[in-house]
mmCIF file of C-alpha atoms in Angstrom:
data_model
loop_
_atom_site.group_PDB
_atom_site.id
_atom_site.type_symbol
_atom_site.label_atom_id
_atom_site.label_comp_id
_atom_site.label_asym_id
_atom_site.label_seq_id
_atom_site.Cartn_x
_atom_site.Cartn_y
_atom_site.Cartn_z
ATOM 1 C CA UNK A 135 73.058 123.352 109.287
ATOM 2 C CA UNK A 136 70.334 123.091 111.703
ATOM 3 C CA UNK A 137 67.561 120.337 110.534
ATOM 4 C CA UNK A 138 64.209 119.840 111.912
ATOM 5 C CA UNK A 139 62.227 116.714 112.455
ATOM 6 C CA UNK A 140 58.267 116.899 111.869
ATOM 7 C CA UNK A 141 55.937 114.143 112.701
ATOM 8 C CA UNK A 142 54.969 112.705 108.819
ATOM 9 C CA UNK A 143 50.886 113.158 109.351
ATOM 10 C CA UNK A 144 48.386 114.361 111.873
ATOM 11 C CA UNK A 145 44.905 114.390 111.764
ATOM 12 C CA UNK A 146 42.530 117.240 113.250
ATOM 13 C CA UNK A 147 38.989 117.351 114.186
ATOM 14 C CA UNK A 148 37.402 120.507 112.015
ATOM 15 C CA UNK A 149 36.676 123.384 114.781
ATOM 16 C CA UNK A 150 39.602 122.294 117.013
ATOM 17 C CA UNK A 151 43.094 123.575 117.277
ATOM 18 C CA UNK A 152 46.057 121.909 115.319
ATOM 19 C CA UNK A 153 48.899 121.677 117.023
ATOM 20 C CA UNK A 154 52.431 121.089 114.831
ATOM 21 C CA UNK A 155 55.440 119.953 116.894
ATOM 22 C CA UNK A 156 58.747 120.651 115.369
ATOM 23 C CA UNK A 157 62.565 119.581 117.012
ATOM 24 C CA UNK A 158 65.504 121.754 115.937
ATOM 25 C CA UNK A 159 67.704 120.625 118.463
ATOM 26 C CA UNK A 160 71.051 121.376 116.794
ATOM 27 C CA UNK A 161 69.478 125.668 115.915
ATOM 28 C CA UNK A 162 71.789 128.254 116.274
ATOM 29 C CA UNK A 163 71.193 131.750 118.416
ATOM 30 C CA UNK A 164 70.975 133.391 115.393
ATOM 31 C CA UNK A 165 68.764 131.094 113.071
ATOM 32 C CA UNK A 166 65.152 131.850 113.162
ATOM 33 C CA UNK A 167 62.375 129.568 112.892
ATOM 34 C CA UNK A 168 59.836 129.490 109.863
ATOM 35 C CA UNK A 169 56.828 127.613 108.795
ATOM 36 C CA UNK A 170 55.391 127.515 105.619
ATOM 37 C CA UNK A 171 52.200 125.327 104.085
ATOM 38 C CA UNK A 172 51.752 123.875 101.047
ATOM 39 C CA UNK A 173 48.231 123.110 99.766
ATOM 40 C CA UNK A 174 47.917 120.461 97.336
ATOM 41 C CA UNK A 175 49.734 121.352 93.883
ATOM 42 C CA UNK A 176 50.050 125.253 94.954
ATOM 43 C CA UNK A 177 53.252 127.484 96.277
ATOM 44 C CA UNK A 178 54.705 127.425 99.529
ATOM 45 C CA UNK A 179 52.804 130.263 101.784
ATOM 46 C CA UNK A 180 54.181 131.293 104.520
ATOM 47 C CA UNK A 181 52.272 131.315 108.041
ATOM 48 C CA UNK A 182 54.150 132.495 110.378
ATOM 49 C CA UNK A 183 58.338 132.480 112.074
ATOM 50 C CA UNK A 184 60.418 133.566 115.366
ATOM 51 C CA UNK A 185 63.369 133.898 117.331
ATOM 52 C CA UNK A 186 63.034 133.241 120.938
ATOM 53 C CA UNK A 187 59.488 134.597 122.077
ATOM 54 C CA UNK A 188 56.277 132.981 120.905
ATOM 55 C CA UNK A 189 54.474 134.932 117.927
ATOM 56 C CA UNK A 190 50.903 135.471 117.095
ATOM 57 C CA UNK A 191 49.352 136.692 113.814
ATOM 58 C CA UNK A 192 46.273 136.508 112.125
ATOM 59 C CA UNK A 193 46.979 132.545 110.516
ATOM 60 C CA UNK A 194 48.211 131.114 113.664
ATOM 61 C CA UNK A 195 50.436 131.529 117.008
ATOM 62 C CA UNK A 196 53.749 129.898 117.047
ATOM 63 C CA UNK A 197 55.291 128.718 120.559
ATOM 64 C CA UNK A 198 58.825 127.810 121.213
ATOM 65 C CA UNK A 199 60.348 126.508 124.042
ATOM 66 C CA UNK A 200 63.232 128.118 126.116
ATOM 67 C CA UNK A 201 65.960 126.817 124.795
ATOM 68 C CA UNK A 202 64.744 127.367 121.133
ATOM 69 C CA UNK A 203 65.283 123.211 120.825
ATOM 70 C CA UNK A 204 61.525 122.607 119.632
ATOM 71 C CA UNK A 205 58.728 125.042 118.661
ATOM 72 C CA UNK A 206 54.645 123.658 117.887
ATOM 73 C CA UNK A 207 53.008 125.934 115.402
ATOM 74 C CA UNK A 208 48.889 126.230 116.633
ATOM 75 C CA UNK A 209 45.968 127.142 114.350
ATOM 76 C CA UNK A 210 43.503 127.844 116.682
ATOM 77 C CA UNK A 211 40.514 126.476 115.197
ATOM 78 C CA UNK A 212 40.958 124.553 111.979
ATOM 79 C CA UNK A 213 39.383 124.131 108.800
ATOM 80 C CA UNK A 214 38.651 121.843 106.151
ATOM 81 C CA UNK A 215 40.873 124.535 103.736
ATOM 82 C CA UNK A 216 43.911 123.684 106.493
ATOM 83 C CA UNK A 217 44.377 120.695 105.326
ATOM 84 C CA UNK A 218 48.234 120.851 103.497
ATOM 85 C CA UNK A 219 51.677 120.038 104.436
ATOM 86 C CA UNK A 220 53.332 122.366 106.544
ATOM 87 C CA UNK A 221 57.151 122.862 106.492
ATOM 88 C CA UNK A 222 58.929 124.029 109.616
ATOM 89 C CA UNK A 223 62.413 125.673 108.243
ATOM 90 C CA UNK A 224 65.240 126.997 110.176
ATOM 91 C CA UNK A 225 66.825 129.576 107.980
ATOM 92 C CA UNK A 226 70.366 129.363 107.295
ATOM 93 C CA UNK A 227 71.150 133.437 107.292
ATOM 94 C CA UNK A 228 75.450 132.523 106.848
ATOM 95 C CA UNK A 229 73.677 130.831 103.160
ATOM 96 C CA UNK A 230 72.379 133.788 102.049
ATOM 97 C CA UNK A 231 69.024 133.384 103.579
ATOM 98 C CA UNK A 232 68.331 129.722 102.114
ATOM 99 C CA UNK A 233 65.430 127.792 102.437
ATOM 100 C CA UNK A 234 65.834 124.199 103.176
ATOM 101 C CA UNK A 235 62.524 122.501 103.616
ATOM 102 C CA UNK A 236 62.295 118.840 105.253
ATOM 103 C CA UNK A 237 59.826 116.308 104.519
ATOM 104 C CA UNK A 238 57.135 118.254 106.514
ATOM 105 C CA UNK A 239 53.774 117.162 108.215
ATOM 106 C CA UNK A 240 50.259 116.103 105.851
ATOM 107 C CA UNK A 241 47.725 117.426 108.307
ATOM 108 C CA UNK A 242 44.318 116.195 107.742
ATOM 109 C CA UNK A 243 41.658 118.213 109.155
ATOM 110 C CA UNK A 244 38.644 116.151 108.764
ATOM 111 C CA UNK A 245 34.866 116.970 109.517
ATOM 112 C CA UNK B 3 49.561 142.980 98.475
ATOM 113 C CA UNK B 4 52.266 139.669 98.663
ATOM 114 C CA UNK B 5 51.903 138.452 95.473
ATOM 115 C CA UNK B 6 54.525 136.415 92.980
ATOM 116 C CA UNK B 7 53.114 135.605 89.766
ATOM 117 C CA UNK B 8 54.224 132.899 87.472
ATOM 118 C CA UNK B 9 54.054 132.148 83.593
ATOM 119 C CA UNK B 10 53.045 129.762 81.867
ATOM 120 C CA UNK B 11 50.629 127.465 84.887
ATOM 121 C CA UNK B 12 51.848 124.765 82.919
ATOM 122 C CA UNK B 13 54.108 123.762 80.390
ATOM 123 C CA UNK B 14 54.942 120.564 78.008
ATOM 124 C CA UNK B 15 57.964 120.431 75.877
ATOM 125 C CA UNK B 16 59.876 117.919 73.884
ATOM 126 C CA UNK B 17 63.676 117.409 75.061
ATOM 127 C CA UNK B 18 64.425 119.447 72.178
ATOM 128 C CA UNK B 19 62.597 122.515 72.881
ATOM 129 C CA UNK B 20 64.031 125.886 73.905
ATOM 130 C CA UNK B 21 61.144 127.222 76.232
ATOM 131 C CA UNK B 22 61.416 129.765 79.092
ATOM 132 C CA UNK B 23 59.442 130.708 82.528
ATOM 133 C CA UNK B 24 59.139 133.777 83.662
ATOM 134 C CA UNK B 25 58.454 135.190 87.175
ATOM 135 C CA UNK B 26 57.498 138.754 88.233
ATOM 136 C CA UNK B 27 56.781 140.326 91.696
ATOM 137 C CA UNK B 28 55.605 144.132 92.152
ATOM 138 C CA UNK B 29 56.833 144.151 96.001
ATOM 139 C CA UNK B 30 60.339 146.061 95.842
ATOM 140 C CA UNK B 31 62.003 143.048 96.820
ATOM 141 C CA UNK B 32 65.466 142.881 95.527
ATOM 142 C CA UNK B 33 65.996 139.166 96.549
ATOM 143 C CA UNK B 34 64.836 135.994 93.476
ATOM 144 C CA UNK B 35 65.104 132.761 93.809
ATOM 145 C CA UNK B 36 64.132 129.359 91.578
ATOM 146 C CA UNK B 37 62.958 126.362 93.137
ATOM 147 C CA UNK B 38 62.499 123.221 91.793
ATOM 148 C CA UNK B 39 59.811 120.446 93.533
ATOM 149 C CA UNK B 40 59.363 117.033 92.149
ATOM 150 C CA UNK B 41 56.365 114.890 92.963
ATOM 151 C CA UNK B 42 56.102 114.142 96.769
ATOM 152 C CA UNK B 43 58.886 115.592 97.848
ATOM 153 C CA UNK B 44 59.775 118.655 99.199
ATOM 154 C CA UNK B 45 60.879 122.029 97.144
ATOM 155 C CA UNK B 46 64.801 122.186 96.210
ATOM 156 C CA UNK B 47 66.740 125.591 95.965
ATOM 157 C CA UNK B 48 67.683 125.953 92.213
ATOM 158 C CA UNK B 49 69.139 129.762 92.000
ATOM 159 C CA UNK B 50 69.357 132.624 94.074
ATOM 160 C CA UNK B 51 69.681 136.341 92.644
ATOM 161 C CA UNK B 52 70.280 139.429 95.048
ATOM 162 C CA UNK B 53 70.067 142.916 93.348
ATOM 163 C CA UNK B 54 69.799 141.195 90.148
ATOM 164 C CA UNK B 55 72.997 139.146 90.376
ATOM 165 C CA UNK B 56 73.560 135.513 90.711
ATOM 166 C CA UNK B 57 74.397 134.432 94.639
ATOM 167 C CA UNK B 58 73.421 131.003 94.784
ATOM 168 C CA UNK B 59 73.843 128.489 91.844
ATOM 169 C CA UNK B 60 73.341 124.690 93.515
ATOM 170 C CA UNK B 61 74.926 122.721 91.306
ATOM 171 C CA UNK B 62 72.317 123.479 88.805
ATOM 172 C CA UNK B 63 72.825 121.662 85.326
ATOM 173 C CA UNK B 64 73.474 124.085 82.447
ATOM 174 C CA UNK B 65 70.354 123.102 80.342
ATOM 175 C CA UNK B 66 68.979 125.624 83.009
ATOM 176 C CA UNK B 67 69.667 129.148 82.528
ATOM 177 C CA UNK B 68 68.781 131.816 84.886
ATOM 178 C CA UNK B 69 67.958 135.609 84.062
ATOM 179 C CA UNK B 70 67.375 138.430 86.122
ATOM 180 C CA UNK B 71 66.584 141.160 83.660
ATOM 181 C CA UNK B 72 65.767 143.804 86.018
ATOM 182 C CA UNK B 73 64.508 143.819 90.126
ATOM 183 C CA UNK B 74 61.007 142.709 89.126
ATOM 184 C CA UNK B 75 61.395 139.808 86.678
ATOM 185 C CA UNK B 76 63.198 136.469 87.114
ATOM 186 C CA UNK B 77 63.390 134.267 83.915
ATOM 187 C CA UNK B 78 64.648 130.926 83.967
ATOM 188 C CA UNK B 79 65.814 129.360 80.437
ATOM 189 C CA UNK B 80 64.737 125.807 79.466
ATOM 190 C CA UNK B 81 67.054 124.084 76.703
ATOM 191 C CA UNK B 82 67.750 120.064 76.021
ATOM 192 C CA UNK B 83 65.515 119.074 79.045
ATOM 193 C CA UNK B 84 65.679 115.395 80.587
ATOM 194 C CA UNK B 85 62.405 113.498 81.115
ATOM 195 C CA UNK B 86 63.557 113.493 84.935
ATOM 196 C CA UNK B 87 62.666 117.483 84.608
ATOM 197 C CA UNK B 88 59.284 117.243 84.756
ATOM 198 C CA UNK B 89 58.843 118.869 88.177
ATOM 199 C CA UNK B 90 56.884 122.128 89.776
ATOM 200 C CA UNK B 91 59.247 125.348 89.697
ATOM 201 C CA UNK B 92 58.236 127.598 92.128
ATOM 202 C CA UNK B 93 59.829 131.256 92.153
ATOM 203 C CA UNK B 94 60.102 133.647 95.602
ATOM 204 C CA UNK B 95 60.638 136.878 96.344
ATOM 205 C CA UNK B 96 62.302 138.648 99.613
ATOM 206 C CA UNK B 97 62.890 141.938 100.450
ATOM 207 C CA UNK B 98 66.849 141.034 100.568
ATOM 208 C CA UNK B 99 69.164 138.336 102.019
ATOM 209 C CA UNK B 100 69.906 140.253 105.294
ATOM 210 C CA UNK B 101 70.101 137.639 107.865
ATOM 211 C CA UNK B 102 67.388 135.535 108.461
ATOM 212 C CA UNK B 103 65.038 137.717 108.758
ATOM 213 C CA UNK B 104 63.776 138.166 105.308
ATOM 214 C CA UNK B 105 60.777 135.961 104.518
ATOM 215 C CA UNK B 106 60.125 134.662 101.207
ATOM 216 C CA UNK B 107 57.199 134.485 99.258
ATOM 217 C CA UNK B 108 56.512 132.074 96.806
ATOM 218 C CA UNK B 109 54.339 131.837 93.865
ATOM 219 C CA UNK B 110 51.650 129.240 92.225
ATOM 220 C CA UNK B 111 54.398 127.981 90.276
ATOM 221 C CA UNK B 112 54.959 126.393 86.687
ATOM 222 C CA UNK B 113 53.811 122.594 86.426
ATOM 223 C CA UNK B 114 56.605 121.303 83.715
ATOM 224 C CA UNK B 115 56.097 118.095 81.825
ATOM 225 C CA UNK B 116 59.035 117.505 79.648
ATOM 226 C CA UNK B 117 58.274 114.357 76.635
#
């Protein structure tokens, strides 16, 4: 199964864009990649996720490379309301579509 | 409208107890799932039902008991709980299991505090 590997914690200055790196080195052509947040004590909500070309909705853009080894997700100009942990998934469709969330990255957006 | 709802918020129960949570999404989506999320640590796939039948059981212990009543609801049945319960149990919706396309969304969850 393909893992990921997310920096533990990153700060960002309130206003400025947040970027997230993720490394999925070992994904597979078919596997996409998802990210999901988790604000303190609520449900996962999911931002944003892609295959091979770079994806853009209203939350945030997600960018990932060529060869689909890493991706970063951006939010363009964060707030103090962004601060969570945010879970970059591949999902395992040959399981049935399962989730398997890592440790994820705190982000801190501070003022 | 995206929404999973989730009841009770919170819940404490003696190891005893026979208590159950309930989960219910208006979306269509024909794809359940319980997860389980202790403190600090990321959430753990419990149970996963497609068109109202089990798919995915990880190794779940038997004092929990899934039910899938109908496409809407998922229940999941509490009974001779551990101490080492106590967790968040989140529930998620998706519109199916085809591929990995199908995004799931999740809902506020059930705080559980087993004495």
């Amino acid at each position: 199964d393909a893992k990921t590997t997310q920096p533990p914690s990153m700060d960002c200055a309130e206003g400025r864009a947040a970027n997230l790196p993720c490394n999925h080195s070992t994904i597979s052509g078919n596997e996409y990649v998802y990210w999901y947040r988790q604000i303190h004590s609520q449900g996962p909500q999911y931002i944003i996720h892609g295959l091979k070309n770079n994806e853009t909705n209203e939350m945030a853009s997600l960018i990932i490379t060529e060869d689909r080894k890493s991706s970063t997700l951006i939010l363009p100009h964060a707030t103090l309301r962004d601060t969570a942990v945010y879970y970059c998934i591949v999902r395992v469709a040959r399981l049935g579509g399962k989730l398997i969330f890592g440790q994820g990255t705190t982000l801190q957006v501070k003022p | 409208d995206t929404e999973v709802t989730q009841t009770p918020k919170h819940l404490v129960m003696g190891m005893t107890n026979k208590k159950s949570l309930k989960c219910e999404q208006h979306m269509g989506h024909r794809a359940m799932y319980w997860y389980k999320q202790k403190a600090k640590k990321p959430p753990e796939l419990m149970f996963v039902y497609s068109y109202e039948k089990l798919s995915i059981n990880e190794s779940v212990p038997s004092r929990f008991s899934p039910e899938c009543p109908n496409s809407s609801l998922l229940n999941l049945h509490l009974h001779a709980l551990q101490p080492e319960d106590s967790a968040l149990y989140l529930c998620a919706s998706s519109q199916g299991l085809a591929g990995a396309r199908e995004t799931q969304y999740f809902g506020p969850g059930t705080r559980l505090l087993v004495l």
